[in-house]
Amino acid sequence: MTTKFTQHIIVPVANEEDAEATATLLEPYEFGRITVFHVVEKGEGVPDKTPVEQSEQVAAAAFEAFRETFPDAETETAYRRDIVKGNLEVADAVDTSAIAFRPRGGSQLIQWLSGDRSLQLISEADRPVISIPEGTNT
């Protein structure tokens, strides 16, 4: 049995600005269903980076911004310490065919110091991962 590569994609967003930029870059492409989601980083034994209520407001604003371009997008919020694992768990839970993401900028040093989540996502995923380049022209 074959599955369309983009039958159901899941798109992680960090905040309103990221959601808007990601939706704009995805707009020229065709796919079936789309689920946009946000991972609220939890502390697990240590204080959370931001209060949960504030993080939920960030997620709600991001979803609203994304839905300006994709009004039918489904939404998911995950509460995890490990953002990459949160991405993978949500992708599995909603049974997506692929994960589409916009790599966050930063120098190679910054990426290395932060654990290079893009590389970790690509390496650990059990489904295709699509990196959406900035300035895509179709």
mmCIF file of C-alpha atoms in Angstrom:
data_model
loop_
_atom_site.group_PDB
_atom_site.id
_atom_site.type_symbol
_atom_site.label_atom_id
_atom_site.label_comp_id
_atom_site.label_asym_id
_atom_site.label_seq_id
_atom_site.Cartn_x
_atom_site.Cartn_y
_atom_site.Cartn_z
ATOM 1 C CA MET A 1 0.000 0.000 0.000
ATOM 2 C CA THR A 2 1.289 3.465 -0.826
ATOM 3 C CA THR A 3 0.689 6.708 1.011
ATOM 4 C CA LYS A 4 0.753 10.134 -0.566
ATOM 5 C CA PHE A 5 3.832 11.922 0.655
ATOM 6 C CA THR A 6 1.770 14.916 1.753
ATOM 7 C CA GLN A 7 -1.550 13.261 2.542
ATOM 8 C CA HIS A 8 -1.495 14.679 6.076
ATOM 9 C CA ILE A 9 1.345 16.928 7.179
ATOM 10 C CA ILE A 10 2.077 18.227 10.628
ATOM 11 C CA VAL A 11 3.730 21.620 10.983
ATOM 12 C CA PRO A 12 5.416 22.713 14.216
ATOM 13 C CA VAL A 13 5.335 26.431 15.013
ATOM 14 C CA ALA A 14 7.150 28.298 17.772
ATOM 15 C CA ASN A 15 5.133 31.508 17.913
ATOM 16 C CA GLU A 16 2.885 33.844 15.918
ATOM 17 C CA GLU A 17 5.684 35.197 13.712
ATOM 18 C CA ASP A 18 6.971 31.705 12.949
ATOM 19 C CA ALA A 19 3.447 30.461 12.173
ATOM 20 C CA GLU A 20 2.817 33.320 9.769
ATOM 21 C CA ALA A 21 6.156 32.850 7.982
ATOM 22 C CA THR A 22 5.734 29.071 7.772
ATOM 23 C CA ALA A 23 2.178 29.316 6.421
ATOM 24 C CA THR A 24 3.320 31.814 3.788
ATOM 25 C CA LEU A 25 6.063 29.447 2.635
ATOM 26 C CA LEU A 26 3.650 26.477 2.517
ATOM 27 C CA GLU A 27 0.903 28.328 0.656
ATOM 28 C CA PRO A 28 2.027 27.464 -2.910
ATOM 29 C CA TYR A 29 2.051 23.714 -2.200
ATOM 30 C CA GLU A 30 -0.720 21.128 -2.362
ATOM 31 C CA PHE A 31 -1.366 18.580 0.358
ATOM 32 C CA GLY A 32 -4.304 16.856 2.008
ATOM 33 C CA ARG A 33 -4.830 17.604 5.678
ATOM 34 C CA ILE A 34 -2.633 19.888 7.715
ATOM 35 C CA THR A 35 -2.171 19.968 11.480
ATOM 36 C CA VAL A 36 -0.285 22.859 13.026
ATOM 37 C CA PHE A 37 1.063 22.369 16.508
ATOM 38 C CA HIS A 38 3.030 23.958 19.285
ATOM 39 C CA VAL A 39 5.125 22.302 21.978
ATOM 40 C CA VAL A 40 4.916 23.912 25.409
ATOM 41 C CA GLU A 41 8.271 23.241 27.064
ATOM 42 C CA LYS A 42 7.789 21.752 30.508
ATOM 43 C CA GLY A 43 10.414 21.756 33.213
ATOM 44 C CA GLU A 44 9.955 18.213 34.619
ATOM 45 C CA GLY A 45 11.221 18.800 38.123
ATOM 46 C CA VAL A 46 12.529 22.294 37.452
ATOM 47 C CA PRO A 47 10.581 25.523 36.924
ATOM 48 C CA ASP A 48 9.016 25.922 33.482
ATOM 49 C CA LYS A 49 10.754 28.336 31.104
ATOM 50 C CA THR A 50 7.524 30.329 30.869
ATOM 51 C CA PRO A 51 4.226 29.978 32.751
ATOM 52 C CA VAL A 52 1.933 27.422 31.092
ATOM 53 C CA GLU A 53 -0.823 30.019 30.630
ATOM 54 C CA GLN A 54 1.582 32.311 28.778
ATOM 55 C CA SER A 55 2.769 29.427 26.593
ATOM 56 C CA GLU A 56 -0.836 28.507 25.794
ATOM 57 C CA GLN A 57 -1.472 32.113 24.726
ATOM 58 C CA VAL A 58 1.582 31.931 22.446
ATOM 59 C CA ALA A 59 0.184 28.711 20.941
ATOM 60 C CA ALA A 60 -3.281 30.231 20.430
ATOM 61 C CA ALA A 61 -1.818 33.298 18.686
ATOM 62 C CA ALA A 62 0.345 31.049 16.490
ATOM 63 C CA PHE A 63 -2.655 28.911 15.504
ATOM 64 C CA GLU A 64 -4.686 32.016 14.666
ATOM 65 C CA ALA A 65 -1.865 33.382 12.486
ATOM 66 C CA PHE A 66 -1.470 30.046 10.670
ATOM 67 C CA ARG A 67 -5.225 29.782 10.070
ATOM 68 C CA GLU A 68 -5.218 33.130 8.285
ATOM 69 C CA THR A 69 -3.595 31.232 5.411
ATOM 70 C CA PHE A 70 -4.986 27.736 6.124
ATOM 71 C CA PRO A 71 -8.419 28.186 7.764
ATOM 72 C CA ASP A 72 -9.082 24.420 7.890
ATOM 73 C CA ALA A 73 -5.830 23.562 9.675
ATOM 74 C CA GLU A 74 -6.261 21.331 12.690
ATOM 75 C CA THR A 75 -4.361 22.229 15.864
ATOM 76 C CA GLU A 76 -2.514 20.311 18.555
ATOM 77 C CA THR A 77 -0.623 21.403 21.645
ATOM 78 C CA ALA A 78 1.881 19.127 23.372
ATOM 79 C CA TYR A 79 3.449 19.586 26.805
ATOM 80 C CA ARG A 80 6.970 18.145 26.771
ATOM 81 C CA ARG A 81 10.448 18.856 28.068
ATOM 82 C CA ASP A 82 12.029 17.656 24.834
ATOM 83 C CA ILE A 83 10.681 19.631 21.870
ATOM 84 C CA VAL A 84 11.866 17.148 19.242
ATOM 85 C CA LYS A 85 10.304 14.191 21.048
ATOM 86 C CA GLY A 86 7.124 16.262 21.336
ATOM 87 C CA ASN A 87 7.164 16.770 17.563
ATOM 88 C CA LEU A 88 7.569 13.062 16.932
ATOM 89 C CA GLU A 89 4.938 12.008 19.472
ATOM 90 C CA VAL A 90 2.329 14.392 18.069
ATOM 91 C CA ALA A 91 3.108 13.279 14.500
ATOM 92 C CA ASP A 92 2.505 9.698 15.601
ATOM 93 C CA ALA A 93 -0.626 10.512 17.621
ATOM 94 C CA VAL A 94 -2.367 12.254 14.703
ATOM 95 C CA ASP A 95 -0.975 9.741 12.166
ATOM 96 C CA THR A 96 0.681 12.140 9.748
ATOM 97 C CA SER A 97 2.380 11.103 6.532
ATOM 98 C CA ALA A 98 5.122 13.742 6.918
ATOM 99 C CA ILE A 99 6.481 16.504 9.141
ATOM 100 C CA ALA A 100 7.012 19.842 7.393
ATOM 101 C CA PHE A 101 9.029 22.488 9.202
ATOM 102 C CA ARG A 102 10.821 25.770 8.640
ATOM 103 C CA PRO A 103 14.324 25.574 10.119
ATOM 104 C CA ARG A 104 14.947 28.317 12.660
ATOM 105 C CA GLY A 105 17.836 30.570 11.776
ATOM 106 C CA GLY A 106 21.037 31.103 13.641
ATOM 107 C CA SER A 107 24.692 30.539 13.112
ATOM 108 C CA GLN A 108 26.173 27.065 13.097
ATOM 109 C CA LEU A 109 27.594 27.798 16.547
ATOM 110 C CA ILE A 110 24.144 28.668 17.906
ATOM 111 C CA GLN A 111 22.683 25.539 16.309
ATOM 112 C CA TRP A 112 25.453 23.405 17.783
ATOM 113 C CA LEU A 113 25.027 24.931 21.253
ATOM 114 C CA SER A 114 21.260 24.442 21.155
ATOM 115 C CA GLY A 115 21.566 20.815 20.103
ATOM 116 C CA ASP A 116 20.581 21.418 16.455
ATOM 117 C CA ARG A 117 16.938 20.403 16.741
ATOM 118 C CA SER A 118 16.541 20.269 12.945
ATOM 119 C CA LEU A 119 19.163 17.549 12.614
ATOM 120 C CA GLN A 120 17.735 15.702 15.609
ATOM 121 C CA LEU A 121 14.215 15.831 14.121
ATOM 122 C CA ILE A 122 15.402 14.530 10.757
ATOM 123 C CA SER A 123 17.542 11.804 12.349
ATOM 124 C CA GLU A 124 14.936 10.506 14.791
ATOM 125 C CA ALA A 125 11.754 10.707 12.705
ATOM 126 C CA ASP A 126 10.002 7.554 11.542
ATOM 127 C CA ARG A 127 8.332 9.380 8.645
ATOM 128 C CA PRO A 128 9.493 11.827 5.972
ATOM 129 C CA VAL A 129 10.613 15.233 7.211
ATOM 130 C CA ILE A 130 10.274 18.135 4.789
ATOM 131 C CA SER A 131 12.431 21.201 5.347
ATOM 132 C CA ILE A 132 10.788 24.294 3.866
ATOM 133 C CA PRO A 133 13.487 26.641 2.587
ATOM 134 C CA GLU A 134 13.195 30.388 2.992
ATOM 135 C CA GLY A 135 12.331 32.248 -0.183
ATOM 136 C CA THR A 136 10.811 29.247 -1.943
ATOM 137 C CA ASN A 137 9.702 30.044 -5.464
ATOM 138 C CA THR A 138 7.357 27.646 -7.207
#
